[in-house]
Short mmCIF file of C-alpha atoms in Angstrom, two decimals:
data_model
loop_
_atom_site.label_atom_id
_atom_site.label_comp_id
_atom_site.label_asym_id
_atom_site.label_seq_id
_atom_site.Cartn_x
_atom_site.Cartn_y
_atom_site.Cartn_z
CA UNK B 1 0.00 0.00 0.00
CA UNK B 2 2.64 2.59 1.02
CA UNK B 3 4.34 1.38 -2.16
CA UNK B 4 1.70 2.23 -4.51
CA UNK B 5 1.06 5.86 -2.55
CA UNK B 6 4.97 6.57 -3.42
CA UNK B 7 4.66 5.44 -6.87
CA UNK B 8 0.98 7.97 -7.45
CA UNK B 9 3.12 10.90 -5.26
CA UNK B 10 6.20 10.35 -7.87
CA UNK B 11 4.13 10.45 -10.76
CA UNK B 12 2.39 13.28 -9.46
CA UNK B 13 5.94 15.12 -8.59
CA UNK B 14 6.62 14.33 -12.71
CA UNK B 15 4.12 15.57 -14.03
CA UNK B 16 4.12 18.93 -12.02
CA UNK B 17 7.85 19.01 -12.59
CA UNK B 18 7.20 18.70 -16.75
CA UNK B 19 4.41 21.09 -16.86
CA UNK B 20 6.83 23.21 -15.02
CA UNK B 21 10.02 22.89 -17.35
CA UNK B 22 7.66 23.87 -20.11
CA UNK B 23 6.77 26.80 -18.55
CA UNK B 24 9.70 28.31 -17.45
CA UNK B 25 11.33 27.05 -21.21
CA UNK B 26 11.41 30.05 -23.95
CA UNK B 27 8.12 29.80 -25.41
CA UNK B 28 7.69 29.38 -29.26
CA UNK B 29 5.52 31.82 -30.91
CA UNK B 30 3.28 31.65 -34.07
CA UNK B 31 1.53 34.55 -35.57
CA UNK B 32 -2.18 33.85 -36.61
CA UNK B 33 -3.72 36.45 -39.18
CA UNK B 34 -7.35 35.79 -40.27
CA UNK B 35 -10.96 37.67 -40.53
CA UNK B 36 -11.97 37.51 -37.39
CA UNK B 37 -14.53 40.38 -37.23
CA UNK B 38 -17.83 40.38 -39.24
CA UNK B 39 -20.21 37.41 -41.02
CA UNK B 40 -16.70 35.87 -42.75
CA UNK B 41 -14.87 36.02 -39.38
CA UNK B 42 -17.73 34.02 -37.73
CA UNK B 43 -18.13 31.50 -40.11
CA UNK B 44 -14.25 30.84 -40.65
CA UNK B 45 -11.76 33.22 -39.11
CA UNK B 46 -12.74 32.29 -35.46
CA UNK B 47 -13.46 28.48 -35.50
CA UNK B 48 -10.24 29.01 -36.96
CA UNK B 49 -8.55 30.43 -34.00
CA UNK B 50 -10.54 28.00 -31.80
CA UNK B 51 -8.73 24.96 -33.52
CA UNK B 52 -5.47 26.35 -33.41
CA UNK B 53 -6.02 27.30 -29.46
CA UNK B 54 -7.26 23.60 -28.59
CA UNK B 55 -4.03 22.36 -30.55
CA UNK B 56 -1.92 24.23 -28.39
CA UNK B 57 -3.99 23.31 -25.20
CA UNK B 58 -3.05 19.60 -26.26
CA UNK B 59 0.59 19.70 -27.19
CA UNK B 60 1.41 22.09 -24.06
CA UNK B 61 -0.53 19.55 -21.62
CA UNK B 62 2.15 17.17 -22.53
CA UNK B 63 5.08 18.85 -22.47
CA UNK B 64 5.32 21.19 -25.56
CA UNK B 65 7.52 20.81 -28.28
CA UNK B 66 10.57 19.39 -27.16
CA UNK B 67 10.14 20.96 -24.22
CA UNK B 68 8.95 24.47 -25.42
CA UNK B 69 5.74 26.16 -24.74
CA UNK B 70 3.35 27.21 -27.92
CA UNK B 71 1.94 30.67 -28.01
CA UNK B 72 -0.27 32.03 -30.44
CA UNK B 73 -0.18 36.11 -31.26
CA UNK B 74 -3.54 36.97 -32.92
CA UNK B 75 -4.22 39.53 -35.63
CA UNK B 76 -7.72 40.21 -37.72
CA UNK B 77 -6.23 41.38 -41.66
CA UNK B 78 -9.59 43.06 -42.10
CA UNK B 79 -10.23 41.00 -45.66
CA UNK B 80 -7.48 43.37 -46.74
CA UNK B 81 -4.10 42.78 -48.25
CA UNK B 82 -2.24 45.68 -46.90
CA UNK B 83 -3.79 45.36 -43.42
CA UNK B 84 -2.51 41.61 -43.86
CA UNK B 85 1.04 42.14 -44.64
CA UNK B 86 1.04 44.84 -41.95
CA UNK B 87 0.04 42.24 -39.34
CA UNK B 88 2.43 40.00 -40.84
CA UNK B 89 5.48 42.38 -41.02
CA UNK B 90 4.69 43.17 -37.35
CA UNK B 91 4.60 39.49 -35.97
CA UNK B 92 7.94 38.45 -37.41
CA UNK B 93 9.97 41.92 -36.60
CA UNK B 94 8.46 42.63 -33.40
CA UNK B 95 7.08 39.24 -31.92
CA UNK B 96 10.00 36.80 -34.07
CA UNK B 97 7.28 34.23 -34.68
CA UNK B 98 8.54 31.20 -35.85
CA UNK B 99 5.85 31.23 -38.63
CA UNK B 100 2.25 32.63 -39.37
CA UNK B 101 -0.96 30.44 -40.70
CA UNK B 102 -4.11 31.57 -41.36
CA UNK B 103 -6.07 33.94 -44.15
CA UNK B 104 -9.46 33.01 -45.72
CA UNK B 105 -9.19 35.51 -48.81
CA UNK B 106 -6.94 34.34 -51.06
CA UNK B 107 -5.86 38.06 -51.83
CA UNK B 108 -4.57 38.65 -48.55
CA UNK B 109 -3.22 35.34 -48.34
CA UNK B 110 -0.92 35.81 -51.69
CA UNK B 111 0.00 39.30 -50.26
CA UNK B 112 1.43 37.46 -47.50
CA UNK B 113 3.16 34.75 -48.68
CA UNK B 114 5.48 37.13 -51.10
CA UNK B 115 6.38 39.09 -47.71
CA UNK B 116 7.07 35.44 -45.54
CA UNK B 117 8.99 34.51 -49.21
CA UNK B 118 10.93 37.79 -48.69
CA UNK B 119 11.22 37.46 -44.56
CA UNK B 120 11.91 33.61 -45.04
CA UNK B 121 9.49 32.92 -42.50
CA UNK B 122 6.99 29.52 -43.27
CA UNK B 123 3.29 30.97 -44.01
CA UNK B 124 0.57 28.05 -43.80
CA UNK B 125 -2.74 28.63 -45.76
CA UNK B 126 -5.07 27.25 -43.62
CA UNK B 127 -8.77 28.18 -45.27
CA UNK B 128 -7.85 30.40 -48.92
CA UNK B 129 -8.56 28.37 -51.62
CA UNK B 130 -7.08 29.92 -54.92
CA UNK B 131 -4.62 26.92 -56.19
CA UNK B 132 -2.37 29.65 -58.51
CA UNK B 133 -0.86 30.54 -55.03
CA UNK B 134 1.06 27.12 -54.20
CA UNK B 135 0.64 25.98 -57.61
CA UNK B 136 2.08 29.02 -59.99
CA UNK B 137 3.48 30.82 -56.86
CA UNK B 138 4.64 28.53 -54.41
CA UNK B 139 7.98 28.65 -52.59
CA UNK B 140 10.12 27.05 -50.04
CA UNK B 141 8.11 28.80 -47.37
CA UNK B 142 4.90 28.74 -48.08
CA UNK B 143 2.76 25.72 -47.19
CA UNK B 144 -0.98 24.94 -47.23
CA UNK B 145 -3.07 22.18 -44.85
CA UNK B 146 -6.43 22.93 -47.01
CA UNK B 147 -7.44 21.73 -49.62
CA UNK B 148 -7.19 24.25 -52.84
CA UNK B 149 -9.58 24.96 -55.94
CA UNK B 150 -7.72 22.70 -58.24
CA UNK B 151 -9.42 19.69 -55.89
CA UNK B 152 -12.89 21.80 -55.52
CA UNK B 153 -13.76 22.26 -59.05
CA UNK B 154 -12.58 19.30 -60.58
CA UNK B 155 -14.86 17.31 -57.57
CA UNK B 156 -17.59 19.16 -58.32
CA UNK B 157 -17.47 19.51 -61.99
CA UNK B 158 -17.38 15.59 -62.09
CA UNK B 159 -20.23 15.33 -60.10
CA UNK B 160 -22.19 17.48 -61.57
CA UNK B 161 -21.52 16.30 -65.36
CA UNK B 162 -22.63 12.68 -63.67
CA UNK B 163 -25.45 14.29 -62.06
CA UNK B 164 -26.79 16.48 -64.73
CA UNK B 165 -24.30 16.79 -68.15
CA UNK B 166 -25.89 20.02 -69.41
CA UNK B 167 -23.89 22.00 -72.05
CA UNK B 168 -25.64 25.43 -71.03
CA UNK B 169 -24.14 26.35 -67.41
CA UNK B 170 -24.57 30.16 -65.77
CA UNK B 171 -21.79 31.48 -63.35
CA UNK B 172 -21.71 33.54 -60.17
CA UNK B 173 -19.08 34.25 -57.94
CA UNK B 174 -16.75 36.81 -56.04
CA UNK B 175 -15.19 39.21 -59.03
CA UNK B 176 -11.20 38.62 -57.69
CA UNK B 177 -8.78 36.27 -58.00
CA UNK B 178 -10.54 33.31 -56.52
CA UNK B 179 -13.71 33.87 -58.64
CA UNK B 180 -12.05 34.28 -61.60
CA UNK B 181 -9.59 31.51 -61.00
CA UNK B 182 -12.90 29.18 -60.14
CA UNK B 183 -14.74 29.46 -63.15
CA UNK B 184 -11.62 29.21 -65.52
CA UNK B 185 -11.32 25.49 -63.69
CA UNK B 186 -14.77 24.28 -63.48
CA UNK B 187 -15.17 25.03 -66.74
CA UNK B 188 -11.68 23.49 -68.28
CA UNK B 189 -12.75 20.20 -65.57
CA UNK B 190 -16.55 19.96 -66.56
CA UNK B 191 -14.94 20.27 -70.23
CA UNK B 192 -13.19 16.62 -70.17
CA UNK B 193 -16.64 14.85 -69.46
CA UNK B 194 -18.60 17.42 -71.87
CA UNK B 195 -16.60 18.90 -74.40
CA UNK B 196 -19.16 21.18 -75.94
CA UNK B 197 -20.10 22.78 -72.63
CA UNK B 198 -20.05 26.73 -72.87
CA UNK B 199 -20.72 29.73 -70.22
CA UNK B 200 -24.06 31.38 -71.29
CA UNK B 201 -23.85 33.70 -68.68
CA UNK B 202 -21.76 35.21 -65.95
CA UNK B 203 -21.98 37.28 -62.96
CA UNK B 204 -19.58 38.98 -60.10
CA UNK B 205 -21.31 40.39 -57.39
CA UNK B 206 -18.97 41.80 -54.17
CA UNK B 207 -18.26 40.40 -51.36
CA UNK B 208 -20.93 41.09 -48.76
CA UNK B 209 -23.47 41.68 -51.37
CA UNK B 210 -26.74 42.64 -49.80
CA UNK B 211 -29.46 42.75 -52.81
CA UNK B 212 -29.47 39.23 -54.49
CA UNK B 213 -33.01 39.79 -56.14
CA UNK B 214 -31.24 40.65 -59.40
CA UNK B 215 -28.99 38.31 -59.94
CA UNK B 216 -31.50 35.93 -58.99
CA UNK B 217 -34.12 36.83 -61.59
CA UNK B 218 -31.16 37.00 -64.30
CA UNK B 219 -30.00 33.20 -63.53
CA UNK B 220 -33.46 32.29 -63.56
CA UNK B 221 -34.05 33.93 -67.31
CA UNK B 222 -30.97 32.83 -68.75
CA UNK B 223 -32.42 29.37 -69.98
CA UNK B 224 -29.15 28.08 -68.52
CA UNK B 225 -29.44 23.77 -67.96
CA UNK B 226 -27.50 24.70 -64.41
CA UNK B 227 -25.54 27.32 -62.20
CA UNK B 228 -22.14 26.94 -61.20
CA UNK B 229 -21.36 29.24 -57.89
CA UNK B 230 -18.36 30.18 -56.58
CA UNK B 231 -20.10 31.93 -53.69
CA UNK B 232 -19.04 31.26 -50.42
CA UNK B 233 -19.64 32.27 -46.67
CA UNK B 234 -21.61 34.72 -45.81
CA UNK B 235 -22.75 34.87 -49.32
CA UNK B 236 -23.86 31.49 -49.67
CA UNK B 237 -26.56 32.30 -46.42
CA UNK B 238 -27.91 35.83 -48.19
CA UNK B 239 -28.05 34.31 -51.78
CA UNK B 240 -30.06 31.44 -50.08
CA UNK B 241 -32.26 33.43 -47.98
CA UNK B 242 -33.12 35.65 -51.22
CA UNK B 243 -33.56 32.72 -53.57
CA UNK B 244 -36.05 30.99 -51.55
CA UNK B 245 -39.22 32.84 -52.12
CA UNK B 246 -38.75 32.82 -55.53
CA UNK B 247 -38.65 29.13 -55.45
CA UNK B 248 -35.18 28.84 -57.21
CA UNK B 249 -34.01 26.00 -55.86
CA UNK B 250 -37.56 24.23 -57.07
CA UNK B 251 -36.52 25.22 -60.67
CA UNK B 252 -32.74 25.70 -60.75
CA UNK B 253 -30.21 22.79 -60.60
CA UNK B 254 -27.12 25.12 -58.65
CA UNK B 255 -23.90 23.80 -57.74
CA UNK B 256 -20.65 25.05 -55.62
CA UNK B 257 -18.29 23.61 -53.82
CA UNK B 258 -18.96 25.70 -50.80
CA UNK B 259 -22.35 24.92 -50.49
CA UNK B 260 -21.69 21.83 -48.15
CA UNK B 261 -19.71 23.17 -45.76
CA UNK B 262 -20.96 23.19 -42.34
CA UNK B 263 -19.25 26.45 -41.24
CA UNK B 264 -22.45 27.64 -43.71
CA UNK B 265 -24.92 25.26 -43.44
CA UNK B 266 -25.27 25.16 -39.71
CA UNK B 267 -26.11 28.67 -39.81
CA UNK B 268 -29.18 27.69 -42.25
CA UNK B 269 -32.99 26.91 -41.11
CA UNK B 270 -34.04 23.39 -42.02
CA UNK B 271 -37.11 25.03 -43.70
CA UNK B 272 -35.02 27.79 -45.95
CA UNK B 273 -31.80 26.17 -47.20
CA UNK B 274 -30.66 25.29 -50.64
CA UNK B 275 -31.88 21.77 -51.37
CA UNK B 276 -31.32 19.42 -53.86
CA UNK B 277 -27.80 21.58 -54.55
CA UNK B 278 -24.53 19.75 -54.91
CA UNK B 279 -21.87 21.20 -52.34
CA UNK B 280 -19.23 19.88 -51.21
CA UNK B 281 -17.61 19.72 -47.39
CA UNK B 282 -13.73 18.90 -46.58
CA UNK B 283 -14.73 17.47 -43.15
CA UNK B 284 -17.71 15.67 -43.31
CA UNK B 285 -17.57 14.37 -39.75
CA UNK B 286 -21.14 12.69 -39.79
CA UNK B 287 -20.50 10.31 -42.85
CA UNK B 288 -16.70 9.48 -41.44
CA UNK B 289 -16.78 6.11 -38.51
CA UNK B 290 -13.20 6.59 -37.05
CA UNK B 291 -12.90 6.90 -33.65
CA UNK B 292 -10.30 9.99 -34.22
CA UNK B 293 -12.68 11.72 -36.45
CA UNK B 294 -15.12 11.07 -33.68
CA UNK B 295 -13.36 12.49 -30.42
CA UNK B 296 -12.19 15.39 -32.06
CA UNK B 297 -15.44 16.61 -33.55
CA UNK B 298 -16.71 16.18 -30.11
CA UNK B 299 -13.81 17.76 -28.00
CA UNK B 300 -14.10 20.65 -30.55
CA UNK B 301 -17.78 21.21 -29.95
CA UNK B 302 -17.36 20.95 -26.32
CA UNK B 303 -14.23 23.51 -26.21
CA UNK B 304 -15.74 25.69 -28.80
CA UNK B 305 -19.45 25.98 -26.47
CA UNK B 306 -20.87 24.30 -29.72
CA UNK B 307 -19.46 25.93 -32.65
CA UNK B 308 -19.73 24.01 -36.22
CA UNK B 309 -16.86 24.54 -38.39
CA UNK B 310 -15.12 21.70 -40.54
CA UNK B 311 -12.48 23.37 -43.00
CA UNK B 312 -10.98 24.74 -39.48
CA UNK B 313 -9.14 21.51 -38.81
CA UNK B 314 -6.57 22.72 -40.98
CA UNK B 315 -5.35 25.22 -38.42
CA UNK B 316 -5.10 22.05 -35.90
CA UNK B 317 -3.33 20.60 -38.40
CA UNK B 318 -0.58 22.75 -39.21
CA UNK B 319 0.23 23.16 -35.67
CA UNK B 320 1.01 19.36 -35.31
CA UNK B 321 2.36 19.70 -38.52
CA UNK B 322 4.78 22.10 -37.32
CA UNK B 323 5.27 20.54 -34.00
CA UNK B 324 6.28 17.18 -35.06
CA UNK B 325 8.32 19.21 -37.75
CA UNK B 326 10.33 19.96 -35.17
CA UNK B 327 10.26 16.19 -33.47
CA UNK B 328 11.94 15.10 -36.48
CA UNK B 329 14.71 17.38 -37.04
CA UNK B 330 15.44 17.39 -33.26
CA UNK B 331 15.56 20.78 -32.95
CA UNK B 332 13.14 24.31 -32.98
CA UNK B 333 15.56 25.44 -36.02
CA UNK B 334 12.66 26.58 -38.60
CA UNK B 335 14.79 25.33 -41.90
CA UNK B 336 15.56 22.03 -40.81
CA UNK B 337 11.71 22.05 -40.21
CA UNK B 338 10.64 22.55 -43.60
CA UNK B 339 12.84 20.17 -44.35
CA UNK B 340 11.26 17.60 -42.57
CA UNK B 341 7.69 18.87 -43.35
CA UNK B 342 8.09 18.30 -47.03
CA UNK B 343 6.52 15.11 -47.66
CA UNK B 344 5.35 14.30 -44.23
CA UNK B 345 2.79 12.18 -43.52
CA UNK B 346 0.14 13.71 -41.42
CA UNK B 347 -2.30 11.84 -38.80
CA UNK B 348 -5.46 13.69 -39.26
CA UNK B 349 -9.17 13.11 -38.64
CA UNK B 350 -9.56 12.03 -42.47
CA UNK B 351 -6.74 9.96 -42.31
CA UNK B 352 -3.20 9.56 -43.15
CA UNK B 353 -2.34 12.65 -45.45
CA UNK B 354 1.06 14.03 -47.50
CA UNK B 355 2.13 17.60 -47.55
CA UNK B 356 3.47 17.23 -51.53
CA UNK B 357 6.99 17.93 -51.42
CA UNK B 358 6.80 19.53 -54.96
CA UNK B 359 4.32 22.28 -53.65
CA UNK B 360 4.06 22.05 -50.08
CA UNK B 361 -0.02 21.34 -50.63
CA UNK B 362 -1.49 19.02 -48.32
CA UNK B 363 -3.40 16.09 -50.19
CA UNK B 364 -6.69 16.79 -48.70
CA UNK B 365 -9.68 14.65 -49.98
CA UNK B 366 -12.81 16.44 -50.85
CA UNK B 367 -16.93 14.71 -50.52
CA UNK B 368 -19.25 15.97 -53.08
CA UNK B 369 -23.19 15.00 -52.16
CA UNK B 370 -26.97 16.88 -52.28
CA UNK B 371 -27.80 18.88 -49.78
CA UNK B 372 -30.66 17.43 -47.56
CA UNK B 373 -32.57 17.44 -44.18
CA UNK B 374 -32.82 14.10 -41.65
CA UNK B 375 -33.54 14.13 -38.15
CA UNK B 376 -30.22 12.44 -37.30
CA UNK B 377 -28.66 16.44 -38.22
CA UNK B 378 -29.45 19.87 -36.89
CA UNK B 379 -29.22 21.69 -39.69
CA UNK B 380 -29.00 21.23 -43.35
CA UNK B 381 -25.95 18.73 -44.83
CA UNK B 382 -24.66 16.75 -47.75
CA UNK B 383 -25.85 13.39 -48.52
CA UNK B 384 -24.88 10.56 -50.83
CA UNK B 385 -21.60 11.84 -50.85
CA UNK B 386 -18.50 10.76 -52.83
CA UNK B 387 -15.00 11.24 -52.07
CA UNK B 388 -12.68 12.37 -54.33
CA UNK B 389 -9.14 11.09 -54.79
CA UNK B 390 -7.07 13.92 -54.04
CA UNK B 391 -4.21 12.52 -56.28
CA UNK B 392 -6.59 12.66 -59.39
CA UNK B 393 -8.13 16.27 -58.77
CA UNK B 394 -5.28 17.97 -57.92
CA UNK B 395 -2.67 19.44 -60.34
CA UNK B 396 0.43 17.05 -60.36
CA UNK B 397 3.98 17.75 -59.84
CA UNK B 398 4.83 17.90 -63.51
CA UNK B 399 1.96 19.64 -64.40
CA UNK B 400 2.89 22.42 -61.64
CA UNK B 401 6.80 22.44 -62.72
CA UNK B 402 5.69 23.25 -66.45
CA UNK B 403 3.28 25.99 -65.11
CA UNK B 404 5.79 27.59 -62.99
CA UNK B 405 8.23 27.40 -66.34
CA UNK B 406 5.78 29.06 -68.14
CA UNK B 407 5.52 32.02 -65.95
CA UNK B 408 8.87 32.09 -65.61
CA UNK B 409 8.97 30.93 -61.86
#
């Protein structure tokens, strides 16, 4: 008995004696940058934050990173690239963060990969999904643990050619890069399963758009055979919200990879949402049985007081990613970490996945379903889903050298 007392006060004496040493070691700090203020900030900037804070919660609780504290220093970009780069310019001169992840427009987040290119200081893209930026632009320090457009459009240009196969398809989405870069790949995708396919129409509302009656009523007259949207957050809710009355989604087939997500769909009433749409979710936690999958998405909805967000796993991600970076090279030096990050295999809730040496994108897998109702979900969610092979939807290594040749990278 007095044994097994000494052994439980030893352990005890341990364990206060390693939470201890990682407190009193030099602590390492990351910079996260993301919207955090307005409808985009709710919906992705601060689930995002949330994920990172219960991956440092985790890896501190058992001793840091070889034997180093994480801390986090938070800054909101604003959705703007010069507010970004600020932020970013003022983490690594001022704070010396070891490197910054975040960014959910794809404008801020090209803004600050040139200056982390410049600062050599590793930027992970963690929600921005334009593919140009790893693909045509990617460098040594620039990583991403999302998945990009190159795997969203192909996924659901397949499906929807499967689904549906019209020739006459109608587009609407954000007039920047991302937009722009969306319909160019749907479009060149859809292409290889209908060759004669054609845009007969096009639209570009702003971000934040508040009247969606007239775009509705011109996708409605166009005659198109479907809608391809490139809409996302916020967007998705108000286009939804406006559409319904005029019973669009009755007499419109509409499709968009960020229409199954459940940062948006959880914010939608089960009697005004966009049904019978194909969306697409990188986390669909209710159609994956692994017990991983299973104790995270509940851990995070306990930490989070109940938030829904599923694309936010990528900022747990790159902090492990980072962290056992660092486990393998045996030291907290940042170079010999991207060495070791470039083609690591990662343990995440959707299984084993590679961060591509070639262009430091993580091999995400994407599910494509319709968007339905059941009692077994709160709110509105993809159904009948498949999941696409990220090694046949994204843009391959030799593909991505002659692009970068071509633009003289």
């Amino acid at each position: 008995m007095k044994r097994s007392i000494s052994i439980a006060i030893a352990m005890i004496i341990l364990s206060v004696f390693s939470v201890l040493s990682v407190q009193a070691a030099e602590p390492i700090k990351f910079g996260l940058i993301h919207t955090l203020s307005g409808g985009i900030g709710q919906v992705h900037g601060v689930p995002d934050l949330e994920a990172a804070k219960m991956a440092i919660e985790e890896i501190n609780s058992t001793g840091g990173v070889l034997g180093h504290p994480l801390e986090v220093i938070v800054r909101d970009d604003k959705l703007s690239p010069e507010h970004g780069v600020r932020e970013a310019r003022d983490l690594i001169l001022n704070h010396k963060v070891a490197w910054i992840q975040g960014t959910v427009s794809s404008a801020v987040a090209s803004a600050i990969s040139s200056y982390c290119k410049e600062a050599k200081v590793p930027f992970f893209i963690t929600t921005a999904q334009s593919a140009d930026i790893t693909n045509i632009n990617g460098h040594r320090y620039l990583f991403r643990t999302t998945g990009n457009s190159d795997l969203t459009t192909s996924s659901i240009a397949y499906a929807a050619a499967m689904k549906w196969g019209g020739k006459k398809i109608f587009f609407i989405g954000p007039d920047y890069e991302f937009g722009h870069r969306c319909k160019a790949d749907f479009m060149k995708s859809y292409k290889k399963h209908v060759p004669d396919a054609e845009y007969v129409g096009e639209l570009w509302p702003k971000l934040g758009n508040l009247d969606w009656t007239p775009y509705i009523t011109r996708i409605m007259s166009s005659g198109a055979d479907f809608v391809y949207s490139a809409l996302w957050g916020g967007d998705v809710i108000g286009f939804t919200k406006a559409a319904y009355p005029f019973e669009y989604f009755d007499r419109i087939k509409h499709c968009g990879q960020e229409w199954g997500l459940v940062e948006v769909l959880s914010r939608m009433d089960k009697q005004i949402y966009p049904k019978n749409v194909l969306g697409g979710g990188y986390y669909p936690y209710w159609l994956i049985d692994d017990p991983k999958s299973n104790a995270y998405w509940q851990k995070f909805k306990r930490v989070t007081g109940g938030m829904h967000a599923s694309i936010s796993v990528a900022s747990t991600v790159a902090v492990y990613a980072v962290k056992n970076a660092f486990e393998k090279a045996g030291t907290v030096d940042m170079e010999k970490a991207i060495d070791a990050l470039e083609g690591m295999q990662c343990d995440t809730v959707v299984g084993k996945v590679e961060i591509r040496k070639c262009d430091h994108q993580i091999m995400w897998p994407f599910w494509i379903g319709t968007v339905t109702v059941s009692p077994d979900q709160p709110w509105p969610h993809i159904s009948d889903a498949m999941k696409t092979d990220p090694l046949k939807t994204y843009m391959s290594c030799s593909e991505i050298s002659a692009a970068r040749a071509k633009a003289g990278k």
